XYZ file of C-alpha atoms in Angstrom:
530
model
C -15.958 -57.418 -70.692
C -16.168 -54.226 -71.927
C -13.372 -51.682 -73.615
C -12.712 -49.943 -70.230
C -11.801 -53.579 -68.931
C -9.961 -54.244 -72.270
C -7.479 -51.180 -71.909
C -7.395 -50.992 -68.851
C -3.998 -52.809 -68.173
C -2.386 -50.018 -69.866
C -4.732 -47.066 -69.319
C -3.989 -47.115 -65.634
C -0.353 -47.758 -64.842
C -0.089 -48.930 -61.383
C 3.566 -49.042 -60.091
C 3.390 -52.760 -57.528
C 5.785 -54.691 -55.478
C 6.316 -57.808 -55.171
C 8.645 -58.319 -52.071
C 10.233 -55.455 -51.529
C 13.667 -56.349 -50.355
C 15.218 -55.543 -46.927
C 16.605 -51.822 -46.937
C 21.233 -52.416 -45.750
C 21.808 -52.484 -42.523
C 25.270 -51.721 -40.755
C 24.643 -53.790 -37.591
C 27.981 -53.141 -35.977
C 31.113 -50.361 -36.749
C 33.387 -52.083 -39.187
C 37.072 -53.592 -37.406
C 38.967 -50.440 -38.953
C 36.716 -47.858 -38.030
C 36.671 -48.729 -33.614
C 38.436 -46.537 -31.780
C 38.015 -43.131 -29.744
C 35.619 -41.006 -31.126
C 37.264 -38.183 -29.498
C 40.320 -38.986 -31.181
C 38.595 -39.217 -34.690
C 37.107 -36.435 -34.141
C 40.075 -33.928 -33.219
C 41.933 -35.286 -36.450
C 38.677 -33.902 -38.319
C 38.927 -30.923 -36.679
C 42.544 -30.323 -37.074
C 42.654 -31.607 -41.089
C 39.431 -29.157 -41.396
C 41.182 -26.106 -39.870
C 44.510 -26.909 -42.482
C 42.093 -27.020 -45.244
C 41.312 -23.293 -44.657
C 44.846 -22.077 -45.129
C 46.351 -24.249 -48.270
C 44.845 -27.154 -50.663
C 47.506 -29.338 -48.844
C 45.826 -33.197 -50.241
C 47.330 -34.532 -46.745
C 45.541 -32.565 -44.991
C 42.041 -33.544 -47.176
C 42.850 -37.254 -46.766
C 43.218 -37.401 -43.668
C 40.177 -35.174 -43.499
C 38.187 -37.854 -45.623
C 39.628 -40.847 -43.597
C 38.511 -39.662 -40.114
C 34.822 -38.359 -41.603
C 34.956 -41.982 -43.042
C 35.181 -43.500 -39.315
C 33.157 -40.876 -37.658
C 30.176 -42.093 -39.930
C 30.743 -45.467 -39.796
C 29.608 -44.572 -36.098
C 26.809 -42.466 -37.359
C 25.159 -45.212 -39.596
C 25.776 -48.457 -37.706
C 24.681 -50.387 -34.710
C 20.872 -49.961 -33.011
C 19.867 -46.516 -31.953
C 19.016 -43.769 -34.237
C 20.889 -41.404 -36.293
C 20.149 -38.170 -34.338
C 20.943 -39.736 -31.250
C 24.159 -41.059 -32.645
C 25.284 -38.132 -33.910
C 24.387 -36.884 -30.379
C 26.495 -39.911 -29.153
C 29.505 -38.033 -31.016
C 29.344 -34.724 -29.840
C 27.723 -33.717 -33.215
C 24.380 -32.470 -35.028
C 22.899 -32.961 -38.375
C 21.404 -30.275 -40.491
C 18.147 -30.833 -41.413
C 17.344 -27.272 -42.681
C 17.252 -28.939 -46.668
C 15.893 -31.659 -48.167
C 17.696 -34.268 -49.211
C 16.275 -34.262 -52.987
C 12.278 -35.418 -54.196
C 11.066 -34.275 -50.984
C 12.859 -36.586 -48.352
C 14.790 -35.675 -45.280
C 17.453 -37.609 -43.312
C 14.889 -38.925 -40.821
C 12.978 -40.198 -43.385
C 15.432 -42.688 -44.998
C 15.104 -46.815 -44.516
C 19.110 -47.097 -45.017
C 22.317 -45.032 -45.133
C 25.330 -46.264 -46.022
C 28.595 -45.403 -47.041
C 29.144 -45.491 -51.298
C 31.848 -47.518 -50.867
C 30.441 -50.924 -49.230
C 27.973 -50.883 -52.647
C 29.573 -53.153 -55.354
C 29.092 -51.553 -59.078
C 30.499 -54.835 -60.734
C 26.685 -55.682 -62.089
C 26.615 -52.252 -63.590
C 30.435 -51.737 -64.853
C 33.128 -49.291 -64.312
C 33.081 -47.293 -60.637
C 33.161 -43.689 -61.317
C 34.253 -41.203 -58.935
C 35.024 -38.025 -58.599
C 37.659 -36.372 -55.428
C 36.892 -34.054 -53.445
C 36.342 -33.253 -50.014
C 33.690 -35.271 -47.836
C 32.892 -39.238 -47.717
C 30.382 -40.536 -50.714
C 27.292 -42.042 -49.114
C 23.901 -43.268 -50.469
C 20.725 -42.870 -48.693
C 17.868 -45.493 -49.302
C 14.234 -44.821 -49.374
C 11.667 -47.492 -50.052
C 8.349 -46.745 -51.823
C 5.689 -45.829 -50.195
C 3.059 -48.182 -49.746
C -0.089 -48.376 -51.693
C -2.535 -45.392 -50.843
C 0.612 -43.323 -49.150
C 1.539 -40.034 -51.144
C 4.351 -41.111 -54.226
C 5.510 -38.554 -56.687
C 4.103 -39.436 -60.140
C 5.660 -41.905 -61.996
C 7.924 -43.127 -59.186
C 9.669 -46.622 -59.582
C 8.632 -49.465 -57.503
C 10.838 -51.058 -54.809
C 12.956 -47.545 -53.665
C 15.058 -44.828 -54.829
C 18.336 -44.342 -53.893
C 19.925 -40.855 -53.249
C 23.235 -39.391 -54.330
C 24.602 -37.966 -51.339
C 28.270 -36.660 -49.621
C 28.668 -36.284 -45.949
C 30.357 -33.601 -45.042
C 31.250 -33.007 -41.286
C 31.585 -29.047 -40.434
C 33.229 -27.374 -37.546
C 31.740 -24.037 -37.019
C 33.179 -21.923 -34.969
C 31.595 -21.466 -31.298
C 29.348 -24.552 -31.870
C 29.048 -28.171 -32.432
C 30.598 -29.926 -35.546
C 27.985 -30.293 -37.770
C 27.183 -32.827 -40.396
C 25.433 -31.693 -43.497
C 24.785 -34.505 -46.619
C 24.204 -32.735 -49.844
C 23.400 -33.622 -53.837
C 27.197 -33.301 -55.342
C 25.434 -32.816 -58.492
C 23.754 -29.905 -56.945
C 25.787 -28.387 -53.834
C 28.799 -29.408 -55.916
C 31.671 -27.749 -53.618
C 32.029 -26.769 -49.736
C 33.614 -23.758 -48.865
C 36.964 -23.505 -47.142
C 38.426 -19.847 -46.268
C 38.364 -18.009 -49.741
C 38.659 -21.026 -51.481
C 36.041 -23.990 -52.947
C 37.058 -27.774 -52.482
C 35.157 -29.670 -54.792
C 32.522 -32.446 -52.994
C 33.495 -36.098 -53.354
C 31.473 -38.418 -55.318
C 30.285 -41.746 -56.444
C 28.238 -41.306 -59.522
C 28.168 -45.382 -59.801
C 27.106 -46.616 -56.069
C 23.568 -45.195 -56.262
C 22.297 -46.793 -59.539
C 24.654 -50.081 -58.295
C 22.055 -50.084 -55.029
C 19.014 -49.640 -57.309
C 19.439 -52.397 -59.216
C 20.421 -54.505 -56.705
C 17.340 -53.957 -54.771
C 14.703 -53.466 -57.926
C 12.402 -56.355 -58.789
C 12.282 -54.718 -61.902
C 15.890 -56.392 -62.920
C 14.455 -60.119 -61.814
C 12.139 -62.369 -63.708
C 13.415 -62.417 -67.159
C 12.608 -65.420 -68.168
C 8.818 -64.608 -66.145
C 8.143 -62.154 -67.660
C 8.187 -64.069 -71.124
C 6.925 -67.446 -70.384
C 4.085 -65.508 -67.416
C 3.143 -62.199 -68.797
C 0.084 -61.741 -66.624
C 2.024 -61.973 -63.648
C 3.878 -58.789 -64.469
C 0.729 -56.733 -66.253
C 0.530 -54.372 -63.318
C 3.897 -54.043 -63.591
C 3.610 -52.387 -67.479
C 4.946 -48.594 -66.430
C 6.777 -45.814 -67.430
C 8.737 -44.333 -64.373
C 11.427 -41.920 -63.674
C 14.328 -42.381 -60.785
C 12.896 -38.909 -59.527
C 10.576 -36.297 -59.686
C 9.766 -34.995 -63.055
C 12.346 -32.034 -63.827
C 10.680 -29.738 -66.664
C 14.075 -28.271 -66.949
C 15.707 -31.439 -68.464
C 15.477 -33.580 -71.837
C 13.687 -36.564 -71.044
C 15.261 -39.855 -72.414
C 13.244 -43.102 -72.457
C 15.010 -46.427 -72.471
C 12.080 -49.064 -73.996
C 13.868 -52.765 -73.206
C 14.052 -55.944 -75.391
C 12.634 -59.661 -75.017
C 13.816 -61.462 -72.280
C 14.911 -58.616 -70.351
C 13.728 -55.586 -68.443
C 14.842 -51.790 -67.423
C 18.376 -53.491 -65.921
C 19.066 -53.917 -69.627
C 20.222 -50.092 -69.644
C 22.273 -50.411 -66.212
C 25.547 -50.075 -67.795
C 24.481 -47.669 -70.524
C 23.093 -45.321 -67.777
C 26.358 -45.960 -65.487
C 28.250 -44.784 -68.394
C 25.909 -41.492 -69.270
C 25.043 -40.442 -65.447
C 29.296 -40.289 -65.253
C 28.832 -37.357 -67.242
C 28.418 -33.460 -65.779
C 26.812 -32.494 -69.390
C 24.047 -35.511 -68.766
C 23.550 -34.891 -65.525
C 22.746 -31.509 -65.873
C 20.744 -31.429 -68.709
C 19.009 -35.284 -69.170
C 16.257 -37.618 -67.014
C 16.086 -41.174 -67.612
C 12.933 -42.672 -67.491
C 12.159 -46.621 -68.143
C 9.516 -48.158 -69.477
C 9.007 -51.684 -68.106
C 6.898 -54.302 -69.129
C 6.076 -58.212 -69.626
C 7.869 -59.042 -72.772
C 5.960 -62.308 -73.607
C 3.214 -60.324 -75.354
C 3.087 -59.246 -78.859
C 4.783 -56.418 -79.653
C 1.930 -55.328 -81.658
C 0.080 -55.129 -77.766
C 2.567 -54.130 -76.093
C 3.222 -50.772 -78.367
C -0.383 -49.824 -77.657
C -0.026 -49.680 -74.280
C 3.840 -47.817 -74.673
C 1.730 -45.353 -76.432
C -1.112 -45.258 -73.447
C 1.573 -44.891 -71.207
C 3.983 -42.059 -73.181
C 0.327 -40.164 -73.228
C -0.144 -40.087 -69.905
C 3.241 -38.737 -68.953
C 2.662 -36.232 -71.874
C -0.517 -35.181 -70.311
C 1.106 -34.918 -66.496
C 3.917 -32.892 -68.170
C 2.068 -30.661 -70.142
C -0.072 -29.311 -66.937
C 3.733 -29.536 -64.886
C 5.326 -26.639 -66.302
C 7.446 -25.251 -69.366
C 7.214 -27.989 -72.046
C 10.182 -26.902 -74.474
C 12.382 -29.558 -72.930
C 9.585 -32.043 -72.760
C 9.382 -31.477 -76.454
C 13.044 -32.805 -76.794
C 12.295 -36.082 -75.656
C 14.902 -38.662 -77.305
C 13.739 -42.303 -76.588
C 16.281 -45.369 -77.243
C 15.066 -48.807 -78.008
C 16.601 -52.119 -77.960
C 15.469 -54.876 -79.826
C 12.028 -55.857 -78.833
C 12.170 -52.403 -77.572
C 12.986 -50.778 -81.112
C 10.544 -52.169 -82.837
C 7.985 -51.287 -79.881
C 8.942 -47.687 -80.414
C 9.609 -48.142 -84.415
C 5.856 -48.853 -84.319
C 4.555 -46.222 -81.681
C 6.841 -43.755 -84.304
C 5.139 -44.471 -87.733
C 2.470 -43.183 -89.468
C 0.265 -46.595 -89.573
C -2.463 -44.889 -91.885
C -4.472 -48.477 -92.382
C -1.552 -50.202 -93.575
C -0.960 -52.315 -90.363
C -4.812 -53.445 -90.038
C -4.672 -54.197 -94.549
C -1.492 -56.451 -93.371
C -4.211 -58.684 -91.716
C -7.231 -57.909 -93.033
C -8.415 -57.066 -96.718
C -12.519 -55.827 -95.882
C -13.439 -52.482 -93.785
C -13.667 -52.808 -90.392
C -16.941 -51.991 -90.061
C -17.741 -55.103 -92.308
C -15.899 -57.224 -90.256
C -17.401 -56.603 -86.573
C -20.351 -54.877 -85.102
C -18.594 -55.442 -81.637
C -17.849 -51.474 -80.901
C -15.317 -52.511 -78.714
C -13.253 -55.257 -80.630
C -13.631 -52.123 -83.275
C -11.792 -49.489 -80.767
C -9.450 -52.689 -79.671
C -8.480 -52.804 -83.350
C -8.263 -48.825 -83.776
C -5.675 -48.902 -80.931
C -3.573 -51.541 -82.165
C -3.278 -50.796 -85.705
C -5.092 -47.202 -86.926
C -3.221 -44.694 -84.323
C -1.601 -41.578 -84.431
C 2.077 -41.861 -83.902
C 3.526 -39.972 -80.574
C 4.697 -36.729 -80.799
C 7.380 -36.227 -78.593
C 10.227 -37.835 -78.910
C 12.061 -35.602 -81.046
C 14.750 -38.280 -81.799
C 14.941 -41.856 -81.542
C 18.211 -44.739 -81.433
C 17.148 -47.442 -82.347
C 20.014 -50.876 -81.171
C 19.528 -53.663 -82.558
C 16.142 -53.574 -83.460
C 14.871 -56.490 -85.798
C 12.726 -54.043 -88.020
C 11.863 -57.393 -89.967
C 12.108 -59.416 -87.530
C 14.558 -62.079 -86.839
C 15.109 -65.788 -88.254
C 15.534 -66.947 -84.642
C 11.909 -66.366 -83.664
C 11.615 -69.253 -86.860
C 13.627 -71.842 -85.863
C 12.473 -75.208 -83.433
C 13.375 -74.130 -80.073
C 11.961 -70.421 -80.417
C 8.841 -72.234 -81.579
C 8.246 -74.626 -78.592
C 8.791 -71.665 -76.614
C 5.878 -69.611 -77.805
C 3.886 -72.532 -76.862
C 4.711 -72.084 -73.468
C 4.083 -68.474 -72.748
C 0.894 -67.993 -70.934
C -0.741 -64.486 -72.015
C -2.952 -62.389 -69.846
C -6.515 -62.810 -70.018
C -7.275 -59.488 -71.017
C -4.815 -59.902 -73.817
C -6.594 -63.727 -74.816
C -10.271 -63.183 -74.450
C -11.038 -59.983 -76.516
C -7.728 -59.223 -78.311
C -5.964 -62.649 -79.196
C -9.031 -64.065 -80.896
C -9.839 -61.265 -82.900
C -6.865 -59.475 -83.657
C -3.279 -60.782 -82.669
C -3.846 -63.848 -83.543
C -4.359 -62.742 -86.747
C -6.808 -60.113 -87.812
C -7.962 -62.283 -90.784
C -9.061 -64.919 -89.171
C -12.208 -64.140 -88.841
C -13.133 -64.444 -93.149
C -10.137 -66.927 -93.751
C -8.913 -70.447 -92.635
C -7.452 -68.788 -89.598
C -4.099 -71.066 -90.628
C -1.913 -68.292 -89.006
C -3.051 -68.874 -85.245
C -0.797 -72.077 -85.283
C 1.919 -69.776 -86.330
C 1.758 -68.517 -82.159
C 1.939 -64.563 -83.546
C -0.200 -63.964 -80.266
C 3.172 -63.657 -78.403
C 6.552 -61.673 -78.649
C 8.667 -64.486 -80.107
C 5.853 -65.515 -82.604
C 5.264 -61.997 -83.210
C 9.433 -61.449 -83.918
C 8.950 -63.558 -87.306
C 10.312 -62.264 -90.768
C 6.702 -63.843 -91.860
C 4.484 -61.423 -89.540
C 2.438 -59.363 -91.472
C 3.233 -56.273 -89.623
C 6.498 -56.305 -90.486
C 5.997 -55.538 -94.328
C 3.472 -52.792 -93.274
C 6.253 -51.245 -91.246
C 8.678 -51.160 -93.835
C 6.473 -49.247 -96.174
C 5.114 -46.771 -94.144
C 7.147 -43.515 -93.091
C 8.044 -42.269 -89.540
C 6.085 -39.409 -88.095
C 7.330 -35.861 -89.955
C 10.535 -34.162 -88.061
C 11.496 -37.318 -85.780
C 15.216 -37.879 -86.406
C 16.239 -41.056 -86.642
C 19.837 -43.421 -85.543
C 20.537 -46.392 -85.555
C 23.244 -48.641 -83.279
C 24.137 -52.158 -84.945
C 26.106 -55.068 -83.759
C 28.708 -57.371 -86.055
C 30.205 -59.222 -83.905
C 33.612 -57.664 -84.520
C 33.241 -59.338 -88.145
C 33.309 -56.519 -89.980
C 31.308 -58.106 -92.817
C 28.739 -55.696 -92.947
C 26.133 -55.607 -94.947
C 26.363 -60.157 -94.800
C 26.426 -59.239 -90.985
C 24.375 -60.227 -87.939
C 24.350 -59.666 -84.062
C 23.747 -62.614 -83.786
C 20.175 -62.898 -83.252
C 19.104 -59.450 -85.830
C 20.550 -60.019 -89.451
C 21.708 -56.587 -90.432
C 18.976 -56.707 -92.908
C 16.817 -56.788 -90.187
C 18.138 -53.841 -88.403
C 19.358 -51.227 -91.054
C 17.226 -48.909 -92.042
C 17.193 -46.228 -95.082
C 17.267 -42.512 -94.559
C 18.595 -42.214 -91.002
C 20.592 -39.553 -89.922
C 23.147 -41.936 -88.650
C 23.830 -45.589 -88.790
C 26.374 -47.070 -86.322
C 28.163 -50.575 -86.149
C 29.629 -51.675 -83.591
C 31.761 -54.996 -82.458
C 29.121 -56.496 -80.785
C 26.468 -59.284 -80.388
C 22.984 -58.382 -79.661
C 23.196 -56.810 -75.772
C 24.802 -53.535 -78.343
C 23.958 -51.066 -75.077
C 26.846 -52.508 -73.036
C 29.516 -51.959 -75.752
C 31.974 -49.461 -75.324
C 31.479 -48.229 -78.943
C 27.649 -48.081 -78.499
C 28.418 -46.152 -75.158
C 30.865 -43.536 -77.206
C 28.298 -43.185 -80.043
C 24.848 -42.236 -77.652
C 27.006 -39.770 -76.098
C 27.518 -38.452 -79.488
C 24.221 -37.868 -80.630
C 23.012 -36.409 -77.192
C 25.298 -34.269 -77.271
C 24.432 -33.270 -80.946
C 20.871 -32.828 -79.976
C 21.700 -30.748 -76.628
C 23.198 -28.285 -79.048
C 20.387 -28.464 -81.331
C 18.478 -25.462 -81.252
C 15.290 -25.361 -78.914
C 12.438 -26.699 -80.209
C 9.493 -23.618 -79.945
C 6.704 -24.748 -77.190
C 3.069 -24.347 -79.177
């Protein structure tokens, strides 16, 4: 097998499904919204008129509560939405695009924001306004259909508010619009503000993502999520915002972040200026492998945004890693030198193996050049050492279970993860199971000590976000799986603990303290594009 075979798990990041789920359907109009159309629709009309003459909030609820009916009628039962809307003595403006490309006809699902529970992701924010918050739901295309670059598996939901018009002369018209974007409807001389649900969309995501299933998988069965290993963004690449990539733990996946993101995408400032992408991949490799292809994959969205536009935002890039994640990005952020491959190894490489491609293998796991952007990293509840947990019995008999990919075992694990001096020494450390992430999440892996000595790339700013429990026995404190000895580290630009165990992303404090620093680094100065 050669090295194209040998990277290429991470070289080429192909975006699968596996089962895409069923997009909502509204088979039949919901007990409180039957009645006369006609009806509805005069109240509309009527409450619409008001709204021209005086901000009366009367007249805009009961404006919002007969829209509300009226596209309960729109969106459910068979036929489709044109000729419902025809059904109603109404049209729909198609003259925009919805947002990435996709028009009303083109959606698998519409529904109305409210039937989407947000209790997986946290706190339901809204905003009022004038119109009824809906999401729209648009599956991924299939394999060999056009996809923007980088888009997630499953679907995509869209942000959306209907708004029903009555111009004069014509038929009432509904028009659904970004309320990030369109952001208020004119009445008269005056500007209502668009209603919103800033929660519902990313509620519908993750209910409907793969990516949030298979924890547990994607530890003990790594290969069956390799394809899976991607960096994606929730929509097209905007070279006018900050990216910030979320890098997920052990055991977990990109729904670790749901709440987090609820929390940020609540706010105008983020909105406006930020893009969340995810990285996603099988977390019962060694982190040592799994960095290497974090970096393949940050290189090939650096490459794709380089030859997309203006780059100064790009160049901003803030990336935020939890635990596994951390020290994933910790490792992609260093300047390795040779001090990684010396952790395992104590002759040249080119002493070692004449095999050009175990050679290359070992270049790109240990003798790299850190990635340049991000410009800042937060780091929560990363186990910089690694943790005593990955030590103890039951982390030990799991190790033994995980099943690695066969790229991974036949030309990495023997040479290198196992334990790059096995090949001149007793080889004692390959019953230690450092192959995989929990082996590899030892205090006793070599890498670790390598880490600790070597410095992060020049000009990356660095926080970090730590849990106590509440304890407040800091520095004797732990998460509960990272000792804070573990997870503090010396020279950052801010250090944060917070009363939490180790899932530090869905505390309120942890919440309160990423605002902080984006904030802080959206008034930094701009960075100057080479």
């Amino acid at each position: 097998m050669n090295l194209l075979r040998v990277s290429g798990l991470a070289a080429v990041l192909v975006l699968t499904q596996c089962g895409t789920p069923s997009a909502p359907q509204c088979r039949a109009i919901p007990r409180g919204s039957r009645g006369d159309t006609s009806v509805m629709l005069e109240d509309a009309r009527r409450s619409w008129q008001a709204l021209s003459d005086s901000p009366d909030p009367a007249a805009l609820a009961a404006y919002n509560g007969a829209v509300a009916k009226l596209f309960d009628h729109l969106h459910c039962g068979p036929g489709t939405i044109h000729a419902k809307a025809a059904a109603l003595g109404t049209t729909i403006d198609e003259s925009r695009s919805l947002g990435a490309g996709i028009h009303l006809a083109d959606l698998d699902a519409l529904l109305p924001a409210s039937a989407i529970s947000t209790a997986a992701i946290g706190t339901r924010h809204v905003a009022g306004g004038i119109g009824v918050p809906v999401v729209g739901w648009k599956k991924t295309a299939e394999e060999g259909k056009p996809r923007w670059e980088f888009e997630p598996p499953t679907g995509v939901p869209l942000n959306l508010t209907a708004v029903l018009r009555f111009p004069a002369g014509r038929s009432p018209e509904w028009v659904f619009s970004y309320p990030g974007k369109a952001k208020e409807e004119p009445r008269g001389a005056r500007k209502i503000p668009l209603a919103a649900d800033w929660s519902a969309p990313s509620a519908l995501y993750w209910s409907m993502s793969n990516l949030d299933d298979f924890d547990l998988e994607k530890v003990f069965l790594p290969s069956r999520f390799s394809d899976e290993t991607a960096l994606y963004v929730s929509s097209p690449y905007d070279p006018k915002r900050i990216p910030v990539v979320m890098v997920h733990g052990l055991n977990s996946s990109p729904g670790a972040f749901k709440r987090l993101y609820n929390e940020l995408n609540r706010e105008p400032w983020f909105r406006d200026n930020y893009q969340v992408w995810f990285y996603s991949y099988p977390t019962g490799n060694n982190w040592l492998y799994s960095a290497a292809l974090f970096r393949l994959a940050m290189t090939k969205a650096d490459r794709f945004a380089r030859k997309s536009g203006p780059t100064d935002k790009w160049e901003k890039m803030v990336v935020i890693g939890h635990s596994m994640g951390g020290v994933i990005s910790h490792a992609s952020l260093m300047k390795p030198g040779d001090a990684l491959y010396r952790a395992f190894q104590d002759r040249p490489l080119d002493q070692v193996t004449t095999n050009k491609n175990l050679r290359e293998a070992v270049r790109l796991l240990t003798m790299y050049e850190p990635l340049k952007p991000p410009d800042r990293v937060i780091f929560m509840a990363a186990p910089h050492r690694g943790s005593p947990m990955a030590d103890r019995f039951f982390s030990t008999w799991i190790r033994n279970l995980i099943r690695l990919p066969k790229t991974m075992t036949v030309n990495l694990i023997d040479f290198t993860l196992n334990d790059l001096g096995s090949l001149t020494t007793s080889g004692q450390s390959s019953s230690k199971g450092w192959f995989t992430s929990v082996g590899s999440l030892s205090p006793g892996y070599p890498a670790y000590k390598a880490m600790d000595r070597q410095p992060f790339r020049d000009g990356l700013k660095v926080h970090s976000v730590i849990g106590d429990r509440g304890r407040g026995d800091t520095p004797d404190s732990s998460d509960g799986i990272v000792p804070y000895w573990s997870s503090h580290l010396n020279g950052v630009e801010s250090e944060c603990i917070v009363p939490a165990g180790h899932s530090v992303q869905n505390c309120p404090a942890a919440e309160v303290e990423v605002k902080r620093i984006l904030k802080k680094h959206l008034a930094a100065a701009p960075r100057t594009t080479p």
